[in-house]
mmCIF file of C-alpha atoms in Angstrom:
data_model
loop_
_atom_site.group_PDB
_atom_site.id
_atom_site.type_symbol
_atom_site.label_atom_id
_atom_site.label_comp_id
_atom_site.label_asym_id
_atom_site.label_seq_id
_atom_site.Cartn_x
_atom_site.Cartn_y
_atom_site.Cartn_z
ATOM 1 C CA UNK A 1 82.621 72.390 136.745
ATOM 2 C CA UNK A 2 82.280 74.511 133.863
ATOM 3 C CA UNK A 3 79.406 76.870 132.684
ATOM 4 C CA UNK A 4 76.918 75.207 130.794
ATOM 5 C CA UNK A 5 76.120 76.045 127.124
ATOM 6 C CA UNK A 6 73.197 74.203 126.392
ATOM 7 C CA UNK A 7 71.360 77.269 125.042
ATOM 8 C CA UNK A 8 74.133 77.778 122.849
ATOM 9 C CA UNK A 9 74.061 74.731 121.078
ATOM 10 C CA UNK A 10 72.254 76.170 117.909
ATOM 11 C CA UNK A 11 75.397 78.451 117.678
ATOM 12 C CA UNK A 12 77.881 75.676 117.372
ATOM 13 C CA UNK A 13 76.102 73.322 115.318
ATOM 14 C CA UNK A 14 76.951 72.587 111.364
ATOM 15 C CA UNK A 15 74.197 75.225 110.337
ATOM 16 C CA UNK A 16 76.113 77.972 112.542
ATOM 17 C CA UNK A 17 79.643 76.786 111.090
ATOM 18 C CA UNK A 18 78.087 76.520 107.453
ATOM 19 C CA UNK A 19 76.956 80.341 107.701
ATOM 20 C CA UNK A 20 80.389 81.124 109.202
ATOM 21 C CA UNK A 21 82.458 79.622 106.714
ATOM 22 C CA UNK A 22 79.950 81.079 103.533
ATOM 23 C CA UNK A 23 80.626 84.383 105.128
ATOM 24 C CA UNK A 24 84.283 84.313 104.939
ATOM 25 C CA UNK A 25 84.401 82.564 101.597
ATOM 26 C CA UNK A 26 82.200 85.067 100.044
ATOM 27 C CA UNK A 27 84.254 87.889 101.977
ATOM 28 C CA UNK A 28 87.776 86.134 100.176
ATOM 29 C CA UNK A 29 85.859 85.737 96.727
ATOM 30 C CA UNK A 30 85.042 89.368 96.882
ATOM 31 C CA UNK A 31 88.363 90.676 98.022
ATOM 32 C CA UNK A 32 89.716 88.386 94.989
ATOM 33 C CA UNK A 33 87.174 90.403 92.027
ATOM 34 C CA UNK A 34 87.961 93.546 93.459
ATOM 35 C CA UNK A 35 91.932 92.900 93.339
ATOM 36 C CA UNK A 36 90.785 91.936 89.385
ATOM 37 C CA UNK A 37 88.971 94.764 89.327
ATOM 38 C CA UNK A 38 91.606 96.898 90.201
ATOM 39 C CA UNK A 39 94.256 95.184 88.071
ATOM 40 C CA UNK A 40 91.655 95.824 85.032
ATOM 41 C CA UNK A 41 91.995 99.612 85.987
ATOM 42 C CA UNK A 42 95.708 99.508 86.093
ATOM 43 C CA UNK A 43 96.213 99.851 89.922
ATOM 44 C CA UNK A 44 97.240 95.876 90.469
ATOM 45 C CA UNK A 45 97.000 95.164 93.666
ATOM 46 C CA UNK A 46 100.055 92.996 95.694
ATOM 47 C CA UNK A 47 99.095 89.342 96.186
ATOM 48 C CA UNK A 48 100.221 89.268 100.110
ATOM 49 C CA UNK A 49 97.029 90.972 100.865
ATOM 50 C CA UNK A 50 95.355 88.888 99.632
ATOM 51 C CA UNK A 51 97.233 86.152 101.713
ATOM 52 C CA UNK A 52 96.894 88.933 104.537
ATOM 53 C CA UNK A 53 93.143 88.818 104.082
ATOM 54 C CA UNK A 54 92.392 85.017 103.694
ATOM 55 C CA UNK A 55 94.689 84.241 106.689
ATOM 56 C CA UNK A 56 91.898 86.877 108.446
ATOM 57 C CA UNK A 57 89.406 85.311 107.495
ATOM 58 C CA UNK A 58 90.827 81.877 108.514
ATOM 59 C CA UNK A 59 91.541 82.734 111.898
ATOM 60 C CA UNK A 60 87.939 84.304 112.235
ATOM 61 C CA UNK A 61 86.263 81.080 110.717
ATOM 62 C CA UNK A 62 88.359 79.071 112.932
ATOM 63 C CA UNK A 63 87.590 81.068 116.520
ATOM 64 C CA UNK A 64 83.794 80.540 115.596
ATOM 65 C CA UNK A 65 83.069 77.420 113.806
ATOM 66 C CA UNK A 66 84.631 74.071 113.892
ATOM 67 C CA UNK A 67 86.180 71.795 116.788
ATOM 68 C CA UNK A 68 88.004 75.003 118.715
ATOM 69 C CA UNK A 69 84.765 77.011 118.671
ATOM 70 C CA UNK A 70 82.846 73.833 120.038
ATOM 71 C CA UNK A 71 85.221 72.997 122.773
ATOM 72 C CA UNK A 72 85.389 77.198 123.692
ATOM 73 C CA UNK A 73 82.065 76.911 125.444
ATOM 74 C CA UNK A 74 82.785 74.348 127.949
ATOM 75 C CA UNK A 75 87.274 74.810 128.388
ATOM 76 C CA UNK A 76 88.365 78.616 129.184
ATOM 77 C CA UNK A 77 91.681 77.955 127.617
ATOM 78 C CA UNK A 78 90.186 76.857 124.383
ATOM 79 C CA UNK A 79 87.749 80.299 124.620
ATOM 80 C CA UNK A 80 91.035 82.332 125.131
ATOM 81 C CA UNK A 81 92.520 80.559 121.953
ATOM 82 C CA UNK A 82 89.464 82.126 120.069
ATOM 83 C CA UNK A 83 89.220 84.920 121.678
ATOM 84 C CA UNK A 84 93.191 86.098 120.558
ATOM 85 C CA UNK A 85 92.110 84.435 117.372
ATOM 86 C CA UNK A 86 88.988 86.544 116.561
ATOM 87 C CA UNK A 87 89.930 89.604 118.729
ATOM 88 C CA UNK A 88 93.452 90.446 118.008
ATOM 89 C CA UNK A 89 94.924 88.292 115.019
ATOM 90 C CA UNK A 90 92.144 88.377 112.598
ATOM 91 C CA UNK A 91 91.462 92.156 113.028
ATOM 92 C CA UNK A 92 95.872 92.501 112.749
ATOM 93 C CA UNK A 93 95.630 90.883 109.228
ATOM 94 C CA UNK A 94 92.599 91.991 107.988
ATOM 95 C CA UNK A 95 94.070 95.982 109.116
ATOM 96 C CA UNK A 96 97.405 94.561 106.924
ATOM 97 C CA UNK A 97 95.325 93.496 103.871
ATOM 98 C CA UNK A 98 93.762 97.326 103.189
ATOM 99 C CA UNK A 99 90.381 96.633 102.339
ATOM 100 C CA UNK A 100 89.425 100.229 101.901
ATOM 101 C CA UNK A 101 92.034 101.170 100.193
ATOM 102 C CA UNK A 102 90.960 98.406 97.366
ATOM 103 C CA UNK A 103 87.704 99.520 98.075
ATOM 104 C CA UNK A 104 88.253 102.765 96.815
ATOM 105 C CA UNK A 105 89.755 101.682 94.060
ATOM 106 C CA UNK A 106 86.748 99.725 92.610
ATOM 107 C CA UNK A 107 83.973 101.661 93.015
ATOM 108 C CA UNK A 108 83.032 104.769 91.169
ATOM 109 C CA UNK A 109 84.205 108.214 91.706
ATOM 110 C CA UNK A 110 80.706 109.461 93.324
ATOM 111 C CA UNK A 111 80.556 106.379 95.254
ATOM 112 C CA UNK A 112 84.239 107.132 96.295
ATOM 113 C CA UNK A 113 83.386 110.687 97.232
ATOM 114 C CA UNK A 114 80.415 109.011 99.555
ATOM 115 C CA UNK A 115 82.205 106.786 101.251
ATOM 116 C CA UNK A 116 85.064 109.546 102.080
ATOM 117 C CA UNK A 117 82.601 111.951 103.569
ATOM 118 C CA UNK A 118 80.965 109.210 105.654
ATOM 119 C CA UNK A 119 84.845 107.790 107.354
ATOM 120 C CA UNK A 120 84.747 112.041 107.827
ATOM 121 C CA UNK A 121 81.966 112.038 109.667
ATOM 122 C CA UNK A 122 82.152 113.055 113.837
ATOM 123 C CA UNK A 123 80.490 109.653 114.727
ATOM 124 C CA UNK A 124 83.380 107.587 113.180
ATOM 125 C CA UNK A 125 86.084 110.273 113.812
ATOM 126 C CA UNK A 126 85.622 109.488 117.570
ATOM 127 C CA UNK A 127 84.881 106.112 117.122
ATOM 128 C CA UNK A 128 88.644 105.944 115.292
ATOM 129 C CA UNK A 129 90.199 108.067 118.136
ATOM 130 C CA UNK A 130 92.856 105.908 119.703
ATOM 131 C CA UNK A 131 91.701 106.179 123.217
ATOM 132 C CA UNK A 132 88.556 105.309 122.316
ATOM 133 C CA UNK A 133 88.962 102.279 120.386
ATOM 134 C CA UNK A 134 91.584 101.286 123.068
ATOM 135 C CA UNK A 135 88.875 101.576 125.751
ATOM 136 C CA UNK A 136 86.256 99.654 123.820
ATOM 137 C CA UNK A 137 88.998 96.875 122.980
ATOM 138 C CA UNK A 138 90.582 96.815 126.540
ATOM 139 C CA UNK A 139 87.493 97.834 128.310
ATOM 140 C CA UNK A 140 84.939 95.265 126.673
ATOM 141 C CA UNK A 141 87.701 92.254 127.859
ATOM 142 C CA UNK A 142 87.540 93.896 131.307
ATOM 143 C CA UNK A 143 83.745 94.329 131.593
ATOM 144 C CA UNK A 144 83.427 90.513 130.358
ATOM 145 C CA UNK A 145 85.691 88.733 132.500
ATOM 146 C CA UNK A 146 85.742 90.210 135.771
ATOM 147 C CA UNK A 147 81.669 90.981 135.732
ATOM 148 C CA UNK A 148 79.081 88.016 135.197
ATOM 149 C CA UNK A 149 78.599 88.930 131.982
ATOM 150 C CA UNK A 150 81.129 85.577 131.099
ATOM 151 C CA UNK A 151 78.813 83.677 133.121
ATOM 152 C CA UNK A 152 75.667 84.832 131.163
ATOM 153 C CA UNK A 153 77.339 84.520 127.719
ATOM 154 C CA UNK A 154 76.883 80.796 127.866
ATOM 155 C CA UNK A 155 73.238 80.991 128.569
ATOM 156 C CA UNK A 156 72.243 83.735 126.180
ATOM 157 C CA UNK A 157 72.972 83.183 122.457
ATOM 158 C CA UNK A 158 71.944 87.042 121.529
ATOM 159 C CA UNK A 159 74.650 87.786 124.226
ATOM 160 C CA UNK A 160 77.203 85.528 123.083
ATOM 161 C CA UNK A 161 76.676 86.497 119.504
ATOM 162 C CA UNK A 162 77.101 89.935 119.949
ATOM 163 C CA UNK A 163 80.027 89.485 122.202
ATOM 164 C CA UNK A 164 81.812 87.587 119.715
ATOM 165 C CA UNK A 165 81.111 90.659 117.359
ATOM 166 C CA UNK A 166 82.581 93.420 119.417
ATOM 167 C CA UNK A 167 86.055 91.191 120.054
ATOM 168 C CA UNK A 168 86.571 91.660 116.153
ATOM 169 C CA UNK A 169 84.887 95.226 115.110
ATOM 170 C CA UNK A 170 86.727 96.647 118.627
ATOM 171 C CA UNK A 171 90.149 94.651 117.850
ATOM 172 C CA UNK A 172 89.659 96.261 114.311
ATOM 173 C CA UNK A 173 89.273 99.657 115.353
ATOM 174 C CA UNK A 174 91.769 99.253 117.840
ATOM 175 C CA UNK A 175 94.551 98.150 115.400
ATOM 176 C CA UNK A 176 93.448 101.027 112.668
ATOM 177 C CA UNK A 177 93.408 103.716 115.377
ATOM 178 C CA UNK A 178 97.060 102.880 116.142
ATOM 179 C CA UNK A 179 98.560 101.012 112.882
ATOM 180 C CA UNK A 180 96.817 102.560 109.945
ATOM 181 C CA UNK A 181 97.290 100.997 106.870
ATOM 182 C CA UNK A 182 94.274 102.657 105.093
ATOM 183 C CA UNK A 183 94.164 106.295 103.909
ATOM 184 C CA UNK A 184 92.366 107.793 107.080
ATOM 185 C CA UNK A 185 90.675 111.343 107.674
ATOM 186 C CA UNK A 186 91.537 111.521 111.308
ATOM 187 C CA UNK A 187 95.299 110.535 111.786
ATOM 188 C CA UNK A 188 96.520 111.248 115.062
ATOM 189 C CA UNK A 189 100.080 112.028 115.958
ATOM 190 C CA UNK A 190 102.495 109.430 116.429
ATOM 191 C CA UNK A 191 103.212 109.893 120.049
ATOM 192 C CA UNK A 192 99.421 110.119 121.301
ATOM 193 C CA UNK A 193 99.260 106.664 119.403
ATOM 194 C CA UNK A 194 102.617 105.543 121.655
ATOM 195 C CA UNK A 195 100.899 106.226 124.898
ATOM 196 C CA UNK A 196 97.607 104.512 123.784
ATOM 197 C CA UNK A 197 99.584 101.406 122.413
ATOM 198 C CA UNK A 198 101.216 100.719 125.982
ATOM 199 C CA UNK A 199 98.362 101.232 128.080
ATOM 200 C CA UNK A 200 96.119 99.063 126.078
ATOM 201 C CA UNK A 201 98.669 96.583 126.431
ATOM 202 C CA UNK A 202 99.391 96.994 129.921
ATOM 203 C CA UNK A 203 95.987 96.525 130.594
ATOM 204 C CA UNK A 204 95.439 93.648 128.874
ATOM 205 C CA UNK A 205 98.527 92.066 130.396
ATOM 206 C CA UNK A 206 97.206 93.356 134.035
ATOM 207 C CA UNK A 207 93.756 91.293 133.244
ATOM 208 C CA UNK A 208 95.312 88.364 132.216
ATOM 209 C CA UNK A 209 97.127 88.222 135.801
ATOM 210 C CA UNK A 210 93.615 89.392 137.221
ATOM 211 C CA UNK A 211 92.555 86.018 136.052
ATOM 212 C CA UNK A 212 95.088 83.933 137.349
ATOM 213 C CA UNK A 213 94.271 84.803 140.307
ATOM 214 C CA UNK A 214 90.727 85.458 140.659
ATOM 215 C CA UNK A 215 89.170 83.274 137.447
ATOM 216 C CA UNK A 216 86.082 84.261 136.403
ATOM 217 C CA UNK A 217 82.801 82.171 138.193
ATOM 218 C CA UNK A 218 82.567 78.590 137.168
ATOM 219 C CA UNK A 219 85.882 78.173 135.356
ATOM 220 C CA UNK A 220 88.531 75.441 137.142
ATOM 221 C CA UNK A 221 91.533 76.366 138.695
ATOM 222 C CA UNK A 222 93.235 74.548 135.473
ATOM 223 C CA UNK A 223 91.357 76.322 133.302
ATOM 224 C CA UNK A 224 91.800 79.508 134.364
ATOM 225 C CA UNK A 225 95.825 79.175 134.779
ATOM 226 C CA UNK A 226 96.121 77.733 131.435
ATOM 227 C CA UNK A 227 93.797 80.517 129.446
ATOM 228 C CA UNK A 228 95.480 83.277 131.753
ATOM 229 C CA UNK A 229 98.784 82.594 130.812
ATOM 230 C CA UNK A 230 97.802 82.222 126.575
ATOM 231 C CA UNK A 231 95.731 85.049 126.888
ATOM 232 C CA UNK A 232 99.607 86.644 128.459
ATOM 233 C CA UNK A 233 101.975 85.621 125.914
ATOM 234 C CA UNK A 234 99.707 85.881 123.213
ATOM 235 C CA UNK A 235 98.540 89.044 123.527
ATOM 236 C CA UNK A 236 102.177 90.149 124.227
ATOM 237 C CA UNK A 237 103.323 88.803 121.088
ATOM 238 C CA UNK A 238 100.046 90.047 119.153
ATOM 239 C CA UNK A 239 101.207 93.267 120.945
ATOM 240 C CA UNK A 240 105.267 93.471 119.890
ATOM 241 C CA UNK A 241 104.165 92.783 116.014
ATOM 242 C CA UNK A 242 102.175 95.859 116.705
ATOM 243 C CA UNK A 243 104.834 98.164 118.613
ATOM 244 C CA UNK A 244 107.072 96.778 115.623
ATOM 245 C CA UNK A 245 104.847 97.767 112.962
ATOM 246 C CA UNK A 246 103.868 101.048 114.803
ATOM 247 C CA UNK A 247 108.144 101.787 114.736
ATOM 248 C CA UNK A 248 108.287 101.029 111.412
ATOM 249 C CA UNK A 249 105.381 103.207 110.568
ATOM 250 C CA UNK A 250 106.878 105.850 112.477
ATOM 251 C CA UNK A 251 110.309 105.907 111.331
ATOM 252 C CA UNK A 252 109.179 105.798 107.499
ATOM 253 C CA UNK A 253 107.168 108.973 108.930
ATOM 254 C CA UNK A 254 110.199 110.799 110.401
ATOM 255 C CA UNK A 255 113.549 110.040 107.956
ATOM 256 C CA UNK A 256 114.542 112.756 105.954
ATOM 257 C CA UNK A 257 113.494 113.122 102.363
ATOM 258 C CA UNK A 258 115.626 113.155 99.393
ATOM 259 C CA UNK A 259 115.314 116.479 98.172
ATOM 260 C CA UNK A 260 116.727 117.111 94.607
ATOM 261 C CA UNK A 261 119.218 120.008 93.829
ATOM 262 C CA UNK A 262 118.166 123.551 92.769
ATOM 263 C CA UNK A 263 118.910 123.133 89.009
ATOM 264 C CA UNK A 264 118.038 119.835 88.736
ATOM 265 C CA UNK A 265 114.455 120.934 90.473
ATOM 266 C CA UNK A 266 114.414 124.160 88.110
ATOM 267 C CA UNK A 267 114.684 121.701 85.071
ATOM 268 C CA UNK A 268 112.554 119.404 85.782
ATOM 269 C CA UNK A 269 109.457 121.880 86.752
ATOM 270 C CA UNK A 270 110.837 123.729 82.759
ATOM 271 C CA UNK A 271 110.116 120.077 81.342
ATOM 272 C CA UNK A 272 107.094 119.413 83.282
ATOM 273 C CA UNK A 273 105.658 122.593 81.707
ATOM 274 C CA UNK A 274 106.452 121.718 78.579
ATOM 275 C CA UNK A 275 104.937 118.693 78.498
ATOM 276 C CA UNK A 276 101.518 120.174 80.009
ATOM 277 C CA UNK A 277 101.398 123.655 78.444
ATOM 278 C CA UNK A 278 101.637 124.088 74.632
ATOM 279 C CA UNK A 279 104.449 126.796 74.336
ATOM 280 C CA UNK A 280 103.275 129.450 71.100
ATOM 281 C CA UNK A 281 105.199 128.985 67.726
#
């Protein structure tokens, strides 16, 4: 038989699901007036991320609220369902849809400057170093599943709650350390990111066999075979949109730029100075 979740059953009642769905809602309705915010300012902003960031939202309302989240606490495939849902899709769209890019261009110029010397800072530099964030993303699956700590989840709400947290803010770091989208302080070079990329997904394909064959305590042979092999695929596929992404990133990086001929670069810097400078009558 299945852990229980009787304690939990505050967290996956209509007031829980109410205050999850508000939160994304007000999270879309405030991605949507800064987009017009931006567009007022003359910096429109494209409407896929905006589909990018609802679709993020979605998937996160839908891992933690609803019939899925409900029927997560007592079937291990339907927990693996939300976990890929909250963990690694909804942090993959929300990295897609920029929100700091649209950030910055909506707030003020001081508030701007603020905001860049914070994402500077040392904390969040090594927070954002791929290794890191792979470890934290990687790492926190391994320390849940093959400890107790799964077990305990379903009797602590504080536990569960904050669990639930670190598969989205870790999957988000992840996915920014290796795919940013966002202007970022503390880019690392390509081929560090490479290495990262395949051993975080090598280990989260090697834990997904762990569980097939040594499910965590409590959790039916069914169970476990069936959330093993989504957690598997899914995070393989969750993966290749990643290493394509990553490619793409990388080969935009590394073509060759057009560079314009010598006269044509020699007139165009004469014009340019003409157009800034006043030249004396």
């Amino acid at each position: 038989m299945h852990v229980g979740h009787e304690p939990l059953q505050a967290a996956s009642d209509w007031h829980w699901g109410a205050l999850v769905i508000g939160i994304c809602l007000v999270s879309i309705v405030l991605y949507i007036t800064a987009m017009y915010i931006s567009g007022l300012r003359g910096k429109p902003v494209p409407l896929y991320r905006l589909a990018l960031w609802s679709a993020a939202m979605l998937s996160a309302a839908v891992s933690l609220a609803g019939p899925l989240a409900e029927k997560a606490h007592a079937d291990f495939a339907a927990h693996m369902l939300a976990h890929l849902l909250l963990g690694m899709v909804a942090p993959l769209l929300a990295a897609l849809a920029a929100p700091f890019s649209l950030l910055y261009r909506t707030i003020s110029t001081n508030a701007a400057r603020k905001l860049a010397c914070t994402l500077k800072s040392r904390p969040l530099r090594i927070l954002g170093d791929p290794l890191l964030a792979s470890f934290l993303h990687v790492g926190g699956l391994w320390g849940l599943y093959a400890t107790p700590v799964y077990e305990a989840m379903h009797h602590n709400l504080l536990l569960h709650l904050f669990i639930h947290a670190h598969f989205f803010i870790a999957g988000y770091l992840y996915t920014v350390a290796i795919i940013p989208i966002d202007p970022t302080p503390h880019r690392t070079r390509f081929a560090y990111r490479a290495a990262v990329l395949l051993l975080a997904s090598a280990g989260h394909s090697i834990l997904a066999k762990h569980l097939y064959a040594h499910p965590p305590k409590g959790v039916p042979l069914d169970q476990a075979t069936a959330g093993s092999q989504l957690m598997y695929y899914g995070g393989d596929a969750v993966g290749a949109a990643m290493i394509i992404l990553f490619c793409y990133q990388w080969y935009r990086a590394a073509r060759p730029r057009h560079v314009a001929p010598p006269s044509q670069s020699a007139g165009s810097n004469k014009r340019r100075c003409m157009l800034t400078h006043q030249l004396p009558d």
